[in-house]
Amino acid sequence: MKPTPPALTPSSLDREEINLRADRIIRLFVLSFFVFGILIGFVYNTWWFAFGVGGLNLTLYLLARYAVKNLFASRLVVSGIFAVFMLQFIGQMHGMYEMHFFFFIIATILIIYQDWRVMVPYAVLTIAHHSFFFYLQLTGVAGMGAYFINAEGLNLQTLYYHCGLVAFHSAVCGWWAIILRRNSRLRAEDHHQMEKQVTLMKRNVDFVLELAKGDLAQSVAAAEQDELGHSLLNMRTNLMESQARDQQEKFSNLGLAEVGELLRANQGNPEELAVSVITKLVKYLNAQQGGVFVVQGEDEADPHINLMACYAYERRKHLKKRLEMGEGLVGQAIREQSTIYLTEVPNDYLLITSGLGGANPRSILILPLRASQQVVGAIELASFREFKSFEIAFLEKVAESLAATLVSVRVTQKTNLLLQESKQLTEQMHAQEEEMRQNVEELKATQEESERRLAEYQTLLSQQAQEISQLKKTLGTA
């Protein structure tokens, strides 16, 4: 029969296959019955009956096969055709009682459809023409004497036996059709489930092979009951998260290492240090602008914030390089010692410019430079995209390292200044000491000269005294 389009479900597809197979078998039986009728027609000289009734049955079958669109209706027609075939064979064999067994053969054949409903018209037609011919034979109509054996004992009880057997066998065949249909459905569901499991297994194997190649972007649509598929998806998710963590750690470690090299290479010059670090950060993070601000004048009466280094800042924004403590977002971040992250930037806050024009950034990130609870400045970055959480964590580590380096540079500068002042003071003391030594030596030389002159004066006085004494003696003698 020409089946109606079934619903595209596994059970309906398997059912369609069963229907097609049943139609092929039924077609063979219809053709076989037609040929059988012709053969026995020539034997019993009823070929005209075989060609007439058999040809009618074959025509009705072809009409049911190609003209009737409804599958169930076409099968009801086939059921009636088989009932007529049974009547044809009984008539061709001149009422041979053995031909009545064709009822059981055909009823068994109809089980192939696995539909108990096709048994109903077959059983009804069988009972109808059986009762009709029983009536004709009972009333003595010519030619009906051999339809039933033991015509002398015909009565309603015999008819009831015959009809009861027809109904009982039809019911048994219908019951078996129901059982076969249920078993076929279960078998089809099991087969479909097996195919589904094989398909899922193959898909999961292909998925695992792609994962083994490192392609974590592959995905698989796991069915609700595909526990392995869900486990593989969870494994892929864990692998992707692990890979993302590894990439983030690699990003952070590589960036910290490169910034560390810059910090070690420029410790003697804080300005060059700030320029190299902010340039590296802007390029490493694919940002557009950046600046390093430092707190100055803490030891004086005028503490303030200065822009030490910048990258691609618009001139108008930082024409004023000095900020007061607490002024603006930078001053607020330094005062509160906390990170400020903006994703809704005011239009007049900052403009990222190029040779073709300018545009407002999408995000602003300001991180305080804090080392041991001491804030020495801040880093400001502007970008056309939003910063990710691991990038902010990386920048916070960089800010700590830069702050520690700036503190170290400041301590070194102060130490060098104190050493220079101490050296100058020592040199001054040495000069004063040398001057005092020279003065002492000059005083000593002066004292020695005075003592020499005093000795000379004393010697001269002694000589003069002797001369005077001699002169007195001379004068006295005279």
Short mmCIF file of C-alpha atoms in Angstrom, two decimals:
data_model
loop_
_atom_site.label_atom_id
_atom_site.label_comp_id
_atom_site.label_asym_id
_atom_site.label_seq_id
_atom_site.Cartn_x
_atom_site.Cartn_y
_atom_site.Cartn_z
CA MET A 1 0.00 0.00 0.00
CA LYS A 2 1.10 3.59 -0.49
CA PRO A 3 1.74 4.83 3.05
CA THR A 4 0.90 8.27 4.29
CA PRO A 5 3.87 10.39 5.36
CA PRO A 6 4.65 9.42 8.95
CA ALA A 7 5.87 11.69 11.67
CA LEU A 8 9.62 11.95 11.74
CA THR A 9 10.11 10.13 15.02
CA PRO A 10 12.22 7.02 15.64
CA SER A 11 9.16 4.83 16.31
CA SER A 12 7.32 6.10 13.22
CA LEU A 13 10.37 5.56 11.02
CA ASP A 14 10.74 1.99 12.28
CA ARG A 15 6.99 1.51 11.85
CA GLU A 16 7.24 2.70 8.26
CA GLU A 17 9.95 0.13 7.60
CA ILE A 18 7.68 -2.60 9.03
CA ASN A 19 4.80 -1.37 6.84
CA LEU A 20 6.93 -1.43 3.70
CA ARG A 21 8.12 -4.95 4.46
CA ALA A 22 4.53 -6.08 5.16
CA ASP A 23 3.32 -4.51 1.90
CA ARG A 24 5.96 -6.40 -0.06
CA ILE A 25 4.92 -9.70 1.53
CA ILE A 26 1.20 -9.01 1.00
CA ARG A 27 1.87 -8.13 -2.65
CA LEU A 28 3.55 -11.50 -3.12
CA PHE A 29 0.57 -13.30 -1.53
CA VAL A 30 -1.93 -11.38 -3.69
CA LEU A 31 -0.05 -12.30 -6.86
CA SER A 32 0.40 -15.87 -5.63
CA PHE A 33 -3.34 -16.23 -4.89
CA PHE A 34 -4.17 -14.84 -8.33
CA VAL A 35 -1.83 -17.33 -10.01
CA PHE A 36 -3.09 -20.15 -7.76
CA GLY A 37 -6.68 -19.35 -8.75
CA ILE A 38 -5.76 -19.54 -12.45
CA LEU A 39 -3.99 -22.89 -11.97
CA ILE A 40 -6.85 -24.56 -10.13
CA GLY A 41 -9.25 -22.93 -12.61
CA PHE A 42 -7.78 -24.94 -15.46
CA VAL A 43 -7.81 -28.10 -13.33
CA TYR A 44 -11.45 -27.76 -12.23
CA ASN A 45 -12.58 -25.94 -15.37
CA THR A 46 -13.31 -22.75 -13.45
CA TRP A 47 -10.75 -20.57 -15.20
CA TRP A 48 -13.44 -18.04 -16.11
CA PHE A 49 -14.16 -17.71 -12.38
CA ALA A 50 -10.43 -17.36 -11.67
CA PHE A 51 -9.92 -14.64 -14.25
CA GLY A 52 -13.14 -12.86 -13.34
CA VAL A 53 -13.01 -12.81 -9.55
CA GLY A 54 -9.19 -13.01 -9.39
CA GLY A 55 -8.85 -10.17 -11.89
CA LEU A 56 -11.34 -8.11 -9.87
CA ASN A 57 -9.30 -8.76 -6.70
CA LEU A 58 -6.06 -7.82 -8.47
CA THR A 59 -7.64 -4.62 -9.81
CA LEU A 60 -8.95 -3.69 -6.37
CA TYR A 61 -5.50 -4.34 -4.92
CA LEU A 62 -3.82 -2.07 -7.48
CA LEU A 63 -6.39 0.65 -6.78
CA ALA A 64 -5.78 0.31 -3.06
CA ARG A 65 -2.03 0.35 -3.71
CA TYR A 66 -1.89 3.49 -5.87
CA ALA A 67 -5.24 5.30 -5.50
CA VAL A 68 -6.11 5.09 -1.82
CA LYS A 69 -3.93 7.58 0.06
CA ASN A 70 -4.86 6.50 3.54
CA LEU A 71 -2.75 3.57 4.71
CA PHE A 72 -5.37 2.13 7.06
CA ALA A 73 -8.15 2.36 4.46
CA SER A 74 -6.01 0.60 1.86
CA ARG A 75 -5.37 -2.23 4.30
CA LEU A 76 -9.07 -2.60 4.99
CA VAL A 77 -9.55 -3.02 1.23
CA VAL A 78 -6.79 -5.66 1.16
CA SER A 79 -8.49 -7.47 4.06
CA GLY A 80 -11.71 -7.60 2.04
CA ILE A 81 -9.79 -8.77 -1.05
CA PHE A 82 -8.38 -11.72 0.92
CA ALA A 83 -11.90 -12.60 2.09
CA VAL A 84 -13.05 -12.65 -1.56
CA PHE A 85 -10.01 -14.78 -2.50
CA MET A 86 -11.10 -17.37 0.09
CA LEU A 87 -14.62 -17.36 -1.37
CA GLN A 88 -13.13 -17.66 -4.89
CA PHE A 89 -11.09 -20.74 -3.97
CA ILE A 90 -14.05 -22.46 -2.28
CA GLY A 91 -16.17 -21.77 -5.33
CA GLN A 92 -13.47 -22.87 -7.80
CA MET A 93 -12.99 -26.17 -5.90
CA HIS A 94 -16.77 -26.81 -5.99
CA GLY A 95 -17.11 -26.47 -2.25
CA MET A 96 -14.12 -28.62 -1.28
CA TYR A 97 -14.16 -28.49 2.49
CA GLU A 98 -10.37 -28.23 2.74
CA MET A 99 -10.57 -24.83 1.05
CA HIS A 100 -12.16 -23.51 4.25
CA PHE A 101 -8.72 -23.73 5.84
CA PHE A 102 -7.71 -20.79 3.65
CA PHE A 103 -9.51 -18.66 6.24
CA PHE A 104 -6.93 -19.62 8.85
CA ILE A 105 -4.06 -19.18 6.37
CA ILE A 106 -5.18 -15.71 5.31
CA ALA A 107 -5.93 -14.63 8.89
CA THR A 108 -2.42 -15.69 9.82
CA ILE A 109 -1.02 -13.76 6.84
CA LEU A 110 -2.82 -10.59 7.97
CA ILE A 111 -0.87 -10.72 11.26
CA ILE A 112 2.03 -9.36 9.19
CA TYR A 113 0.37 -5.93 9.32
CA GLN A 114 0.58 -6.01 13.14
CA ASP A 115 -2.79 -4.24 13.25
CA TRP A 116 -5.74 -6.03 14.82
CA ARG A 117 -8.18 -3.72 13.05
CA VAL A 118 -7.57 -5.34 9.64
CA MET A 119 -8.93 -8.57 11.13
CA VAL A 120 -12.35 -7.00 11.63
CA PRO A 121 -13.48 -6.59 7.98
CA TYR A 122 -11.95 -9.95 7.10
CA ALA A 123 -13.82 -11.72 9.90
CA VAL A 124 -17.07 -9.82 9.19
CA LEU A 125 -16.98 -10.61 5.46
CA THR A 126 -16.12 -14.25 6.21
CA ILE A 127 -19.05 -14.60 8.62
CA ALA A 128 -21.33 -12.75 6.20
CA HIS A 129 -20.65 -14.85 3.11
CA HIS A 130 -20.47 -17.99 5.28
CA SER A 131 -23.92 -17.24 6.66
CA PHE A 132 -25.20 -16.32 3.21
CA PHE A 133 -24.07 -19.58 1.65
CA PHE A 134 -25.33 -21.47 4.69
CA TYR A 135 -28.72 -19.96 4.05
CA LEU A 136 -28.59 -20.79 0.35
CA GLN A 137 -27.57 -24.38 1.04
CA LEU A 138 -30.17 -24.72 3.77
CA THR A 139 -32.89 -23.52 1.40
CA GLY A 140 -31.74 -25.96 -1.28
CA VAL A 141 -30.46 -23.48 -3.85
CA ALA A 142 -28.88 -25.34 -6.76
CA GLY A 143 -25.08 -25.58 -6.74
CA MET A 144 -24.74 -25.00 -3.00
CA GLY A 145 -25.00 -28.60 -1.89
CA ALA A 146 -21.29 -29.12 -1.41
CA TYR A 147 -20.44 -25.84 0.34
CA PHE A 148 -20.98 -27.49 3.73
CA ILE A 149 -20.23 -31.14 4.40
CA ASN A 150 -23.00 -33.16 6.02
CA ALA A 151 -25.70 -30.98 4.59
CA GLU A 152 -28.35 -33.21 6.18
CA GLY A 153 -27.21 -32.11 9.63
CA LEU A 154 -27.17 -28.38 8.90
CA ASN A 155 -28.73 -26.25 11.58
CA LEU A 156 -28.12 -22.97 13.33
CA GLN A 157 -25.88 -24.66 15.89
CA THR A 158 -23.49 -25.64 13.10
CA LEU A 159 -23.47 -22.06 11.82
CA TYR A 160 -22.79 -20.80 15.33
CA TYR A 161 -19.85 -23.19 15.61
CA HIS A 162 -18.43 -21.98 12.31
CA CYS A 163 -18.92 -18.29 13.12
CA GLY A 164 -17.54 -18.80 16.63
CA LEU A 165 -14.39 -20.41 15.26
CA VAL A 166 -13.99 -17.55 12.76
CA ALA A 167 -14.40 -14.95 15.51
CA PHE A 168 -12.12 -16.82 17.92
CA HIS A 169 -9.33 -17.31 15.40
CA SER A 170 -9.65 -13.70 14.24
CA ALA A 171 -9.42 -12.58 17.86
CA VAL A 172 -6.33 -14.75 18.43
CA CYS A 173 -4.69 -13.37 15.29
CA GLY A 174 -5.61 -9.83 16.32
CA TRP A 175 -4.13 -10.47 19.77
CA TRP A 176 -0.94 -11.74 18.19
CA ALA A 177 -0.89 -8.69 15.93
CA ILE A 178 -1.07 -6.50 19.04
CA ILE A 179 1.73 -8.48 20.72
CA LEU A 180 3.91 -8.32 17.60
CA ARG A 181 3.29 -4.61 17.23
CA ARG A 182 4.22 -3.96 20.85
CA ASN A 183 7.32 -6.15 20.53
CA SER A 184 8.26 -4.45 17.27
CA ARG A 185 7.87 -1.06 18.91
CA LEU A 186 10.00 -2.13 21.86
CA ARG A 187 12.56 -3.70 19.54
CA ALA A 188 12.59 -0.56 17.41
CA GLU A 189 13.02 1.62 20.49
CA ASP A 190 15.85 -0.61 21.71
CA HIS A 191 17.44 -0.52 18.27
CA HIS A 192 17.04 3.22 18.08
CA GLN A 193 18.43 3.61 21.58
CA MET A 194 21.39 1.44 20.61
CA GLU A 195 21.98 3.50 17.47
CA LYS A 196 21.64 6.64 19.54
CA GLN A 197 24.20 5.34 22.02
CA VAL A 198 26.55 4.40 19.19
CA THR A 199 26.10 7.85 17.65
CA LEU A 200 26.69 9.52 21.00
CA MET A 201 29.71 7.33 21.62
CA LYS A 202 31.19 8.15 18.21
CA ARG A 203 30.50 11.84 18.74
CA ASN A 204 32.03 11.71 22.21
CA VAL A 205 35.08 9.87 20.86
CA ASP A 206 35.54 12.52 18.15
CA PHE A 207 35.11 15.18 20.82
CA VAL A 208 37.77 13.56 23.02
CA LEU A 209 40.15 13.31 20.06
CA GLU A 210 39.72 17.02 19.39
CA LEU A 211 40.34 17.74 23.07
CA ALA A 212 43.46 15.58 22.92
CA LYS A 213 44.70 17.76 20.06
CA GLY A 214 44.28 20.81 22.27
CA ASP A 215 41.21 22.18 20.48
CA LEU A 216 39.10 23.26 23.44
CA ALA A 217 36.83 25.39 21.26
CA GLN A 218 35.03 22.27 20.03
CA SER A 219 31.65 21.58 21.59
CA VAL A 220 29.18 18.72 21.62
CA ALA A 221 25.42 18.88 22.18
CA ALA A 222 25.02 16.33 24.95
CA ALA A 223 21.64 14.64 25.22
CA GLU A 224 19.77 14.77 28.51
CA GLN A 225 20.66 11.15 29.36
CA ASP A 226 24.18 11.28 27.91
CA GLU A 227 26.10 11.23 31.18
CA LEU A 228 29.41 10.69 29.37
CA GLY A 229 28.73 13.68 27.13
CA HIS A 230 27.93 15.87 30.12
CA SER A 231 31.06 14.63 31.87
CA LEU A 232 33.14 15.45 28.79
CA LEU A 233 31.60 18.91 28.61
CA ASN A 234 32.41 19.46 32.27
CA MET A 235 35.95 18.23 31.61
CA ARG A 236 36.27 20.62 28.67
CA THR A 237 34.97 23.46 30.83
CA ASN A 238 37.51 22.60 33.53
CA LEU A 239 40.27 22.39 30.92
CA MET A 240 39.26 25.75 29.46
CA GLU A 241 39.20 27.30 32.92
CA SER A 242 42.59 25.74 33.70
CA GLN A 243 43.97 26.95 30.38
CA ALA A 244 42.57 30.42 31.02
CA ARG A 245 44.18 30.45 34.48
CA ASP A 246 47.48 29.31 32.98
CA GLN A 247 47.30 32.02 30.33
CA GLN A 248 46.45 34.63 32.96
CA GLU A 249 49.30 33.47 35.20
CA LYS A 250 51.65 33.47 32.22
CA PHE A 251 50.47 36.96 31.30
CA SER A 252 51.03 38.19 34.85
CA ASN A 253 54.38 36.45 35.39
CA LEU A 254 55.79 37.56 32.03
CA GLY A 255 54.61 41.13 32.58
CA LEU A 256 56.02 41.26 36.11
CA ALA A 257 59.35 39.89 34.87
CA GLU A 258 59.61 42.50 32.11
CA VAL A 259 58.60 45.33 34.45
CA GLY A 260 61.08 44.00 37.02
CA GLU A 261 63.87 44.30 34.44
CA LEU A 262 62.89 47.91 33.84
CA LEU A 263 62.84 48.62 37.57
CA ARG A 264 66.30 47.17 38.06
CA ALA A 265 67.72 48.94 35.01
CA ASN A 266 66.49 52.45 35.92
CA GLN A 267 66.84 52.67 39.70
CA GLY A 268 69.24 55.58 39.42
CA ASN A 269 66.82 57.79 37.47
CA PRO A 270 63.21 57.88 38.73
CA GLU A 271 61.98 59.92 35.73
CA GLU A 272 63.34 57.43 33.21
CA LEU A 273 62.02 54.63 35.40
CA ALA A 274 58.48 56.05 35.35
CA VAL A 275 58.57 56.67 31.57
CA SER A 276 59.78 53.15 30.76
CA VAL A 277 57.24 51.51 33.10
CA ILE A 278 54.17 53.43 31.88
CA THR A 279 55.18 52.90 28.25
CA LYS A 280 55.54 49.18 28.86
CA LEU A 281 52.18 48.93 30.65
CA VAL A 282 50.25 50.80 27.96
CA LYS A 283 51.64 48.60 25.21
CA TYR A 284 51.44 45.35 27.20
CA LEU A 285 47.76 45.89 28.06
CA ASN A 286 46.80 47.32 24.64
CA ALA A 287 45.67 50.50 26.35
CA GLN A 288 45.77 53.95 24.74
CA GLN A 289 47.02 56.35 27.41
CA GLY A 290 48.80 56.23 30.74
CA GLY A 291 50.53 58.35 33.34
CA VAL A 292 52.58 58.06 36.54
CA PHE A 293 51.91 60.57 39.33
CA VAL A 294 54.13 60.95 42.40
CA VAL A 295 53.63 62.69 45.73
CA GLN A 296 56.25 65.35 46.43
CA GLY A 297 56.90 67.95 49.10
CA GLU A 298 55.87 65.69 51.98
CA ASP A 299 58.85 66.79 54.05
CA GLU A 300 58.09 70.41 53.28
CA ALA A 301 55.16 72.65 53.98
CA ASP A 302 53.68 72.15 50.48
CA PRO A 303 52.79 68.47 49.76
CA HIS A 304 51.38 68.01 46.23
CA ILE A 305 51.14 65.56 43.29
CA ASN A 306 53.23 65.85 40.14
CA LEU A 307 52.92 64.09 36.78
CA MET A 308 56.29 62.38 36.50
CA ALA A 309 55.73 60.46 33.22
CA CYS A 310 52.97 59.98 30.64
CA TYR A 311 52.22 58.11 27.42
CA ALA A 312 50.05 59.63 24.66
CA TYR A 313 48.26 62.07 26.99
CA GLU A 314 46.40 64.93 25.37
CA ARG A 315 48.15 68.20 26.11
CA ARG A 316 45.07 70.04 27.34
CA LYS A 317 44.32 67.36 29.92
CA HIS A 318 47.69 67.60 31.66
CA LEU A 319 48.90 71.05 30.73
CA LYS A 320 48.78 71.53 34.50
CA LYS A 321 51.23 68.93 35.79
CA ARG A 322 50.68 69.73 39.45
CA LEU A 323 47.71 68.45 41.43
CA GLU A 324 46.88 69.25 45.00
CA MET A 325 46.40 66.45 47.50
CA GLY A 326 42.87 65.04 47.05
CA GLU A 327 42.32 66.87 43.75
CA GLY A 328 40.59 64.87 40.99
CA LEU A 329 40.34 61.11 40.74
CA VAL A 330 44.11 60.72 41.02
CA GLY A 331 44.22 62.72 44.23
CA GLN A 332 41.21 60.83 45.56
CA ALA A 333 42.83 57.45 44.83
CA ILE A 334 46.01 58.56 46.63
CA ARG A 335 44.11 59.92 49.61
CA GLU A 336 41.87 56.83 49.99
CA GLN A 337 44.69 54.43 49.07
CA SER A 338 42.27 52.43 46.89
CA THR A 339 41.87 51.55 43.22
CA ILE A 340 39.37 53.54 41.14
CA TYR A 341 37.91 51.82 38.06
CA LEU A 342 35.47 53.69 35.80
CA THR A 343 33.57 52.19 32.86
CA GLU A 344 31.37 55.25 32.36
CA VAL A 345 33.84 58.05 31.67
CA PRO A 346 32.55 61.64 31.54
CA ASN A 347 32.88 63.23 28.11
CA ASP A 348 35.02 66.08 29.40
CA TYR A 349 37.38 63.97 31.52
CA LEU A 350 39.82 62.64 28.94
CA LEU A 351 40.17 62.51 25.16
CA ILE A 352 42.27 59.94 23.32
CA THR A 353 43.54 61.59 20.16
CA SER A 354 45.26 60.50 16.98
CA GLY A 355 46.13 62.13 13.69
CA LEU A 356 42.59 61.58 12.40
CA GLY A 357 40.62 62.70 15.44
CA GLY A 358 39.80 61.84 19.02
CA ALA A 359 37.41 59.75 21.11
CA ASN A 360 36.54 59.23 24.74
CA PRO A 361 37.95 56.12 26.44
CA ARG A 362 35.65 53.34 27.53
CA SER A 363 37.36 52.78 30.87
CA ILE A 364 39.70 54.57 33.28
CA LEU A 365 41.81 52.71 35.84
CA ILE A 366 43.70 54.51 38.64
CA LEU A 367 45.87 52.50 41.05
CA PRO A 368 47.66 54.01 44.07
CA LEU A 369 51.38 53.37 44.42
CA ARG A 370 51.40 51.98 47.93
CA ALA A 371 54.34 50.42 49.76
CA SER A 372 54.17 49.50 53.47
CA GLN A 373 51.07 51.65 54.05
CA GLN A 374 52.84 54.58 52.42
CA VAL A 375 51.36 56.03 49.22
CA VAL A 376 53.95 57.62 46.98
CA GLY A 377 51.82 58.23 43.88
CA ALA A 378 49.39 56.65 41.40
CA ILE A 379 49.17 55.06 37.94
CA GLU A 380 46.39 56.09 35.56
CA LEU A 381 45.47 54.08 32.43
CA ALA A 382 42.83 54.82 29.78
CA SER A 383 41.57 52.32 27.20
CA PHE A 384 38.92 51.84 24.54
CA ARG A 385 38.05 48.51 26.17
CA GLU A 386 37.25 47.38 29.68
CA PHE A 387 40.05 45.97 31.78
CA LYS A 388 39.70 42.36 32.89
CA SER A 389 39.93 41.33 36.52
CA PHE A 390 43.23 39.48 36.10
CA GLU A 391 44.70 42.54 34.33
CA ILE A 392 43.71 44.75 37.26
CA ALA A 393 45.28 42.24 39.67
CA PHE A 394 48.45 42.30 37.54
CA LEU A 395 48.52 46.11 37.60
CA GLU A 396 48.10 46.14 41.38
CA LYS A 397 51.20 43.95 41.69
CA VAL A 398 53.08 46.24 39.31
CA ALA A 399 51.96 49.24 41.36
CA GLU A 400 53.35 47.64 44.52
CA SER A 401 56.68 46.90 42.83
CA LEU A 402 56.90 50.39 41.34
CA ALA A 403 55.99 51.96 44.69
CA ALA A 404 58.65 49.91 46.49
CA THR A 405 61.20 50.91 43.85
CA LEU A 406 60.28 54.60 44.10
CA VAL A 407 60.53 54.43 47.89
CA SER A 408 63.89 52.72 47.54
CA VAL A 409 65.04 55.36 45.05
CA ARG A 410 63.91 58.11 47.40
CA VAL A 411 65.69 56.51 50.33
CA THR A 412 68.78 56.08 48.18
CA GLN A 413 68.60 59.69 47.06
CA LYS A 414 68.21 60.90 50.64
CA THR A 415 71.06 58.66 51.75
CA ASN A 416 73.26 59.95 48.95
CA LEU A 417 72.34 63.51 49.87
CA LEU A 418 73.19 62.90 53.50
CA LEU A 419 76.44 61.25 52.48
CA GLN A 420 77.27 64.22 50.28
CA GLU A 421 76.48 66.64 53.06
CA SER A 422 78.54 64.54 55.49
CA LYS A 423 81.42 64.47 53.03
CA GLN A 424 81.27 68.21 52.57
CA LEU A 425 81.16 68.73 56.34
CA THR A 426 84.13 66.41 56.79
CA GLU A 427 86.07 68.26 54.15
CA GLN A 428 85.23 71.55 55.84
CA MET A 429 86.37 70.17 59.18
CA HIS A 430 89.60 68.93 57.59
CA ALA A 431 90.20 72.34 56.09
CA GLN A 432 89.55 74.05 59.40
CA GLU A 433 91.80 71.56 61.15
CA GLU A 434 94.57 72.21 58.63
CA GLU A 435 94.12 75.90 59.07
CA MET A 436 94.28 75.55 62.83
CA ARG A 437 97.40 73.37 62.52
CA GLN A 438 99.04 75.96 60.35
CA ASN A 439 98.07 78.64 62.86
CA VAL A 440 99.54 76.58 65.69
CA GLU A 441 102.73 76.07 63.72
CA GLU A 442 102.91 79.78 62.99
CA LEU A 443 102.33 80.53 66.68
CA LYS A 444 104.98 78.02 67.62
CA ALA A 445 107.45 79.55 65.15
CA THR A 446 106.63 82.99 66.48
CA GLN A 447 107.14 81.78 70.03
CA GLU A 448 110.46 80.20 69.13
CA GLU A 449 111.54 83.41 67.40
CA SER A 450 110.51 85.37 70.43
CA GLU A 451 112.43 83.05 72.71
CA ARG A 452 115.50 83.29 70.43
CA ARG A 453 115.35 87.04 70.39
CA LEU A 454 114.82 87.08 74.15
CA ALA A 455 117.90 84.89 74.56
CA GLU A 456 119.85 87.19 72.30
CA TYR A 457 118.68 90.19 74.29
CA GLN A 458 119.62 88.49 77.51
CA THR A 459 123.07 87.59 76.13
CA LEU A 460 123.55 91.12 74.91
CA LEU A 461 122.47 92.51 78.25
CA SER A 462 124.82 90.11 80.01
CA GLN A 463 127.68 91.21 77.83
CA GLN A 464 126.85 94.84 78.36
CA ALA A 465 126.67 94.22 82.06
CA GLN A 466 130.10 92.64 82.03
CA GLU A 467 131.48 95.47 79.99
CA ILE A 468 130.03 97.96 82.41
CA SER A 469 131.48 96.02 85.31
CA GLN A 470 134.90 95.97 83.74
CA LEU A 471 134.61 99.59 82.91
CA LYS A 472 133.76 100.38 86.49
CA LYS A 473 136.76 98.38 87.67
CA THR A 474 138.97 100.15 85.26
CA LEU A 475 137.72 103.48 86.36
CA GLY A 476 138.12 102.57 90.00
CA THR A 477 141.69 101.48 89.57
CA ALA A 478 142.51 104.57 87.84
#
